[in-house]
DNA sequence: CATGCAATTAGAATCATTCTAATTCTAAAA
DNA sequence: TTTTAGAATTAGAATGATTCTAATTGCATG
């Protein structure tokens, strides 16, 4: 597949779903919609494999490659967030509210935590002059209540 | 190699180097020492491959497996820190002072930023009751001054 | 209804890391 | 001082996660 010319993506019409985010128009094919819905209804920060498993109940023939493609598309269009807490599989998150991730190092659970007050972490650190900040990722590692009490 | 009994690690003596960190005594073999020294004199948050390249100038026969082993040992003993900013290779950091990582999404550079005032990020977030925090990782993503000005 | 590109797919390829089994080294026991 | 047990190191295989490739399918426009 070596296209000789490039053309703007087909405009979304008909069966396509659309979602307006950050002022841009994101085209959602059925698969992309399903991947997004699965993630939006998950609170456990699933991996690509987890998402494949869950989407399969509705679309049994979807492939891992398509899940990765959809996740990539959704991420670059700002509909979901990619989370890197440790080595190995990336995790995904559809919570677009300002939040941080608490990661339990015992059971591996990831919990969203929301700010107690409005707060810009970037203000607290001496960043070099001229630095432009686009996003901050705060990961808090430790032991969750369940693991802490049963030990 | 299937040891029938387990014995406490050999006590460091003679040629072994030692470093007292966080109250524990960390045994440093020559390779571990070299890996640590390379990292301590680097400010660019090198990957395991980067470290292998740099250590090779002193120990041409060191293997990637040994570099990983040394990094693992140094990490679990608190002498260095593991940094996950994006997909792919992990990065390592010997700066044990409280700091965060600024990651330039254009050139990939990683810059340490130190706190402007004393600050506990965990205080600003509503963590579930009973949560124990062991460490926090703050990654700030954006564009560094050099990349911002030349675009 | 034909055309062209986007989306999807299966499977191969790549990349990062960990594992395995053999070898070497070192410190303490004999 | 020699022996010896286990730790460290090694090369290369294996695994796991992700990306790439090439072929196919689906859809919207001409």
PDB file of C-alpha atoms (C1' of nucleotides) in Angstrom, chain B residues 5 7 29 31-32 61-63 66 69 87, chain D residues 5-12 17-19:
ATOM      1  CA  UNK B   5      19.920 -24.939  50.562  1.00  0.00           C
ATOM      2  CA  UNK B   7      22.545 -19.121  52.447  1.00  0.00           C
ATOM      3  CA  UNK B  29      30.835  -5.662  42.698  1.00  0.00           C
ATOM      4  CA  UNK B  31      30.416  -4.161  37.422  1.00  0.00           C
ATOM      5  CA  UNK B  32      27.739  -2.773  39.678  1.00  0.00           C
ATOM      6  CA  UNK B  61      33.166  -7.679  27.715  1.00  0.00           C
ATOM      7  CA  UNK B  62      30.202  -6.719  29.887  1.00  0.00           C
ATOM      8  CA  UNK B  63      26.914  -8.112  28.612  1.00  0.00           C
ATOM      9  CA  UNK B  66      24.703  -8.047  33.363  1.00  0.00           C
ATOM     10  CA  UNK B  69      21.107  -7.385  36.516  1.00  0.00           C
ATOM     11  CA  UNK B  87       6.333   3.421  25.755  1.00  0.00           C
TER      12      UNK B  87
ATOM     13  C1'  DA D   5      29.072 -23.268  48.077  1.00  0.00           C
ATOM     14  C1'  DG D   6      26.798 -19.930  46.348  1.00  0.00           C
ATOM     15  C1'  DA D   7      26.846 -15.302  44.063  1.00  0.00           C
ATOM     16  C1'  DA D   8      27.941 -12.942  39.778  1.00  0.00           C
ATOM     17  C1'  DT D   9      28.387 -13.033  35.071  1.00  0.00           C
ATOM     18  C1'  DT D  10      27.691 -14.539  30.525  1.00  0.00           C
ATOM     19  C1'  DA D  11      25.599 -15.727  25.759  1.00  0.00           C
ATOM     20  C1'  DG D  12      21.883 -16.800  23.796  1.00  0.00           C
ATOM     21  C1'  DA D  17       4.335  -5.987  24.089  1.00  0.00           C
ATOM     22  C1'  DT D  18       3.883  -3.329  20.282  1.00  0.00           C
ATOM     23  C1'  DT D  19       4.389  -2.038  15.504  1.00  0.00           C
TER      24       DT D  19
END
